[in-house]
Coordinates of C-alpha atoms in Angstrom, one line a residue:
M10 CA 18.4 28.0 -20.9
T11 CA 20.2 25.1 -19.5
T12 CA 24.0 25.0 -19.6
A13 CA 26.2 21.8 -19.5
S14 CA 29.5 21.3 -18.4
R15 CA 31.9 18.8 -16.5
L16 CA 33.4 18.8 -13.0
S17 CA 36.2 16.8 -11.5
I18 CA 35.2 15.5 -8.1
N19 CA 37.6 13.6 -5.9
G20 CA 39.4 12.7 -9.1
L21 CA 36.0 11.7 -11.0
S22 CA 34.7 13.5 -13.8
I23 CA 30.8 14.1 -13.7
P24 CA 28.5 15.9 -16.1
V25 CA 26.5 18.7 -14.6
A26 CA 23.4 20.8 -16.0
Q27 CA 22.3 24.0 -14.6
A28 CA 19.6 26.5 -15.1
G29 CA 19.2 30.0 -13.6
S30 CA 22.1 31.5 -11.8
T31 CA 25.3 29.4 -11.8
D32 CA 26.7 30.8 -8.6
G33 CA 23.9 31.1 -6.3
A34 CA 24.8 29.8 -2.6
E35 CA 21.0 28.3 -2.7
A36 CA 19.9 25.8 -5.3
V37 CA 17.4 23.1 -6.0
V38 CA 19.4 19.8 -6.5
F39 CA 18.0 17.1 -8.6
I40 CA 19.4 13.6 -7.5
H41 CA 18.7 10.7 -9.9
G42 CA 18.3 7.2 -9.2
N43 CA 18.9 3.7 -10.6
S44 CA 19.4 3.9 -13.6
G45 CA 19.0 7.4 -13.8
A46 CA 20.8 10.6 -15.5
I47 CA 20.5 14.1 -15.9
A48 CA 18.3 13.6 -18.8
D49 CA 15.5 12.6 -16.5
W50 CA 15.5 15.9 -14.9
L51 CA 15.8 18.1 -18.0
P52 CA 11.9 18.9 -18.3
F53 CA 12.2 20.6 -14.8
L54 CA 15.4 22.5 -14.7
E55 CA 14.4 25.4 -16.8
P56 CA 11.2 26.0 -14.8
V57 CA 12.7 25.8 -11.8
G58 CA 15.6 28.1 -13.0
T59 CA 13.2 30.9 -13.6
F60 CA 13.3 31.5 -10.0
T61 CA 16.4 30.2 -8.5
R62 CA 19.6 28.1 -9.2
A63 CA 18.7 24.6 -10.4
V64 CA 21.6 21.9 -10.8
A65 CA 21.4 18.1 -11.8
F66 CA 24.7 15.9 -12.0
D67 CA 25.3 12.4 -12.9
L68 CA 26.8 10.1 -9.9
P69 CA 29.5 7.8 -10.1
G70 CA 28.4 4.5 -11.9
Y71 CA 25.6 6.3 -14.0
G72 CA 25.1 8.3 -16.8
G73 CA 28.0 10.2 -18.1
A74 CA 29.8 10.1 -15.0
D75 CA 33.0 7.9 -14.5
K76 CA 32.3 4.5 -13.3
P77 CA 35.4 3.2 -11.4
S78 CA 35.4 -0.1 -9.8
G79 CA 36.8 1.1 -6.7
F80 CA 34.3 3.8 -5.9
D81 CA 32.4 3.3 -2.4
Y82 CA 29.0 2.2 -3.8
T83 CA 27.1 2.7 -0.6
A84 CA 24.5 5.0 0.7
G85 CA 27.4 6.7 2.6
G86 CA 29.8 6.9 -0.4
Y87 CA 27.1 8.6 -2.4
A88 CA 26.2 11.0 0.4
E89 CA 29.9 11.9 0.7
F90 CA 30.3 12.6 -3.3
I91 CA 27.2 14.6 -3.2
D92 CA 28.6 16.7 -0.3
A93 CA 31.7 17.1 -2.1
T94 CA 30.1 18.0 -5.5
L95 CA 27.9 20.8 -3.7
K96 CA 30.9 22.3 -2.1
A97 CA 32.6 22.4 -5.6
L98 CA 29.5 24.2 -7.0
G99 CA 29.4 26.5 -4.1
I100 CA 26.0 25.4 -2.9
R101 CA 25.5 25.8 0.8
S102 CA 21.7 25.6 1.1
A103 CA 20.3 22.6 -1.0
H104 CA 16.3 21.9 -1.8
I105 CA 16.6 18.3 -2.7
V106 CA 14.6 16.8 -5.6
A107 CA 15.2 13.0 -5.7
H108 CA 13.9 9.8 -7.3
D109 CA 14.3 6.1 -6.5
L110 CA 17.7 5.3 -4.8
G111 CA 18.6 9.0 -5.1
G112 CA 16.4 9.7 -2.3
G113 CA 18.0 7.2 -0.1
W114 CA 21.5 8.7 -1.0
A115 CA 20.1 12.3 -0.6
M116 CA 18.4 11.5 2.6
R117 CA 21.6 10.0 3.9
W118 CA 23.5 13.4 3.0
A119 CA 20.7 15.5 4.6
A120 CA 20.8 13.8 8.0
D121 CA 24.7 14.3 7.9
H122 CA 24.4 17.9 6.9
P123 CA 21.1 19.3 8.5
E124 CA 22.2 22.8 8.3
Q125 CA 22.7 22.6 4.6
F126 CA 19.4 20.8 4.0
A127 CA 16.5 23.1 3.2
S128 CA 13.6 21.0 1.8
A129 CA 12.8 17.7 0.2
T130 CA 10.8 16.8 -2.8
L131 CA 10.5 13.2 -2.9
I132 CA 9.5 11.3 -5.9
N133 CA 8.6 7.4 -5.4
T134 CA 11.5 7.6 -2.8
G135 CA 12.3 8.7 0.6
V136 CA 13.3 7.4 3.9
L137 CA 12.0 4.0 3.6
L138 CA 10.6 2.2 7.0
D139 CA 9.7 -1.4 7.3
Y140 CA 10.7 -1.8 3.6
E141 CA 11.5 -5.1 1.8
W142 CA 13.6 -5.1 -1.3
H143 CA 11.7 -5.7 -4.5
D144 CA 12.4 -9.0 -6.3
A145 CA 14.9 -7.7 -8.6
A146 CA 17.1 -6.2 -5.9
K147 CA 16.9 -9.7 -4.1
L148 CA 18.4 -11.3 -6.9
W149 CA 20.9 -8.7 -7.6
R150 CA 22.1 -9.1 -3.9
Q151 CA 23.1 -12.9 -4.7
P152 CA 26.8 -13.2 -5.7
E153 CA 26.8 -15.0 -9.2
V154 CA 22.9 -14.7 -9.6
G155 CA 23.1 -11.0 -10.1
E156 CA 26.1 -11.2 -12.5
A157 CA 24.1 -14.0 -14.5
I158 CA 20.9 -11.9 -14.8
Q159 CA 23.0 -8.9 -16.0
A160 CA 24.9 -10.9 -18.4
G161 CA 21.5 -12.4 -19.8
M162 CA 19.8 -9.3 -19.9
T163 CA 18.9 -8.1 -23.7
R164 CA 17.3 -5.0 -24.8
D165 CA 14.1 -7.1 -25.9
L166 CA 13.8 -8.7 -22.6
F167 CA 14.4 -5.6 -20.6
L168 CA 11.8 -3.7 -22.5
E169 CA 9.3 -6.4 -22.1
V170 CA 9.8 -6.6 -18.3
V171 CA 9.9 -2.9 -17.6
S172 CA 7.2 -2.1 -19.8
A173 CA 5.0 -5.1 -18.2
Q174 CA 5.9 -3.4 -14.9
N175 CA 5.4 0.3 -15.8
P176 CA 2.5 0.0 -18.5
R177 CA 2.5 3.9 -18.8
L178 CA 6.1 4.3 -19.8
G179 CA 6.2 5.1 -23.6
P180 CA 8.8 3.6 -26.2
A181 CA 11.1 6.6 -25.9
A182 CA 11.2 6.5 -22.0
L183 CA 11.9 2.8 -22.2
E184 CA 14.5 3.0 -24.8
A185 CA 16.1 5.8 -22.5
L186 CA 16.1 3.6 -19.6
W187 CA 17.6 0.8 -21.5
Q188 CA 20.4 3.1 -22.7
Q189 CA 21.2 4.2 -19.2
T190 CA 21.0 0.6 -17.9
D191 CA 23.2 -1.2 -20.9
N192 CA 26.6 -0.3 -19.3
P193 CA 29.1 -2.7 -17.4
G194 CA 30.1 0.1 -15.1
T195 CA 26.3 0.9 -14.2
N196 CA 25.7 -3.0 -13.7
H197 CA 28.6 -3.0 -11.3
A198 CA 27.4 -0.1 -9.4
V199 CA 24.2 -1.3 -9.2
L200 CA 25.4 -4.8 -7.7
Q201 CA 27.8 -3.0 -5.3
F202 CA 25.2 -0.8 -4.0
Y203 CA 22.5 -3.6 -3.2
R204 CA 25.0 -5.9 -1.8
A205 CA 26.2 -3.5 0.7
T206 CA 22.8 -2.2 1.7
S207 CA 20.4 -3.6 4.0
E208 CA 16.9 -2.5 4.1
A209 CA 17.5 -1.1 7.5
T210 CA 20.0 1.3 6.1
L211 CA 17.3 3.1 4.0
A212 CA 15.5 4.0 7.4
E213 CA 18.6 5.5 9.4
P214 CA 18.2 9.1 8.4
Q215 CA 14.7 9.0 10.0
A216 CA 16.1 9.6 13.5
V217 CA 17.7 12.9 12.6
L218 CA 15.2 14.3 10.1
R219 CA 11.9 13.8 12.1
G220 CA 13.3 16.5 14.4
L221 CA 14.1 18.8 11.8
D222 CA 10.5 18.6 9.9
R223 CA 11.9 20.4 7.0
P224 CA 9.4 21.2 4.2
A225 CA 8.7 18.2 2.2
L226 CA 6.5 17.3 -0.9
V227 CA 6.1 13.7 -1.6
I228 CA 4.9 12.6 -5.0
W229 CA 4.1 8.7 -5.6
G230 CA 2.7 6.7 -8.5
E231 CA -0.1 4.5 -7.1
D232 CA 1.3 1.4 -9.0
D233 CA 4.9 1.5 -8.4
A234 CA 6.1 -2.0 -8.8
Y235 CA 9.4 -1.6 -6.7
I236 CA 8.7 0.9 -3.9
P237 CA 5.1 0.4 -2.6
V238 CA 2.6 3.3 -2.4
S239 CA 2.4 2.5 1.3
Q240 CA 6.0 4.4 1.8
A241 CA 4.4 7.5 0.5
L242 CA 2.5 8.2 3.9
L243 CA 5.3 6.8 5.9
Q244 CA 7.5 9.7 4.9
R245 CA 5.6 11.5 7.5
E246 CA 7.5 9.7 10.2
S247 CA 10.6 11.6 8.8
F248 CA 8.8 14.9 7.5
P249 CA 5.6 15.2 10.0
S250 CA 4.5 18.3 7.8
A251 CA 5.0 16.7 4.4
Q252 CA 2.5 17.3 1.7
V253 CA 1.7 14.0 0.1
M254 CA 0.4 13.5 -3.4
V255 CA -0.4 10.1 -4.8
L256 CA -1.0 9.9 -8.8
P257 CA -3.5 7.3 -9.7
D258 CA -2.5 4.6 -12.2
A259 CA 1.2 6.2 -12.3
G260 CA 4.1 3.8 -11.8
H261 CA 7.7 4.3 -10.5
W262 CA 8.9 6.7 -13.1
V263 CA 6.4 9.2 -12.8
T264 CA 8.6 12.0 -14.0
L265 CA 8.8 10.0 -17.3
E266 CA 5.3 9.0 -17.5
D267 CA 3.8 12.4 -16.9
P268 CA 6.3 15.3 -16.5
D269 CA 3.6 17.9 -16.8
T270 CA 1.8 16.8 -13.8
V271 CA 5.0 16.5 -11.9
R272 CA 6.1 19.7 -13.0
E273 CA 2.9 21.4 -12.0
L274 CA 3.3 20.1 -8.3
I275 CA 7.0 20.8 -7.9
V276 CA 7.3 24.1 -9.2
P277 CA 4.9 25.9 -6.7
F278 CA 6.3 24.1 -3.9
L279 CA 9.7 25.1 -4.7
R280 CA 9.0 28.6 -5.4
Q281 CA 7.3 28.7 -2.0
H282 CA 10.2 27.4 -0.1
V283 CA 13.3 28.8 -1.9
G284 CA 14.7 31.6 0.1
F285 CA 12.4 30.9 3.2
T286 CA 14.5 30.6 6.5
G287 CA 12.3 28.8 9.2
P288 CA 13.2 28.5 12.7
S289 CA 16.4 26.4 13.1
S290 CA 15.7 22.9 14.9
E291 CA 19.4 21.7 14.5

């Protein structure tokens, strides 16, 4: 059973969903990206909760979380917020499952807190090396241009563009993405993050993480329109022992396109590594 609650973290209210134990110090922690939310992870919380604590929460600017204009919408700001949330939840060892920008935020946290970082499951995300922002991000980074694009975005146009780039997304998934995107606070968070973040920032955790060689599972949709599949194998530059699984004909939101396959991959990996204490590399 999944339980829902709200937490106040540094004065901001966020929703939290949990399965399994609600007080274990070791947990699988699901981190969404843009424009993600807890709902993205619901198919996975209960299966993981059968053998460990499973936690997902919305981050500032997204989903049901507060969306203050003054939040630090940077990789460092999100990493600090993730850390404060884990402390509030009593989690001292985190197996990270992340998607999209959530991977960048979570890997920054992992590099800053290696003693608490147990493993990584990276879904179309990770430590991005030699990466170039996708076309939408390049436009969002431009003052006035990004605002104009957001102001002109309608539901029909969003569905048309995203479905063309992600043809395996069904109507319900597309509608959910639109609902998670269609919010002034989320729009502000998106613009602030992309404008504050260079591509090089997304590569910075590699220097720390490579030496740790934490267990890692990399899952990538072969036809990702935003982060090319070439980044999948590059994750071994940060996680030398990583298992890499490329899903044919899948796109960026593989968790929404094919949740059954993703669940079949992540649950055995997590079951294998939860509770395992390997040699310390810090």
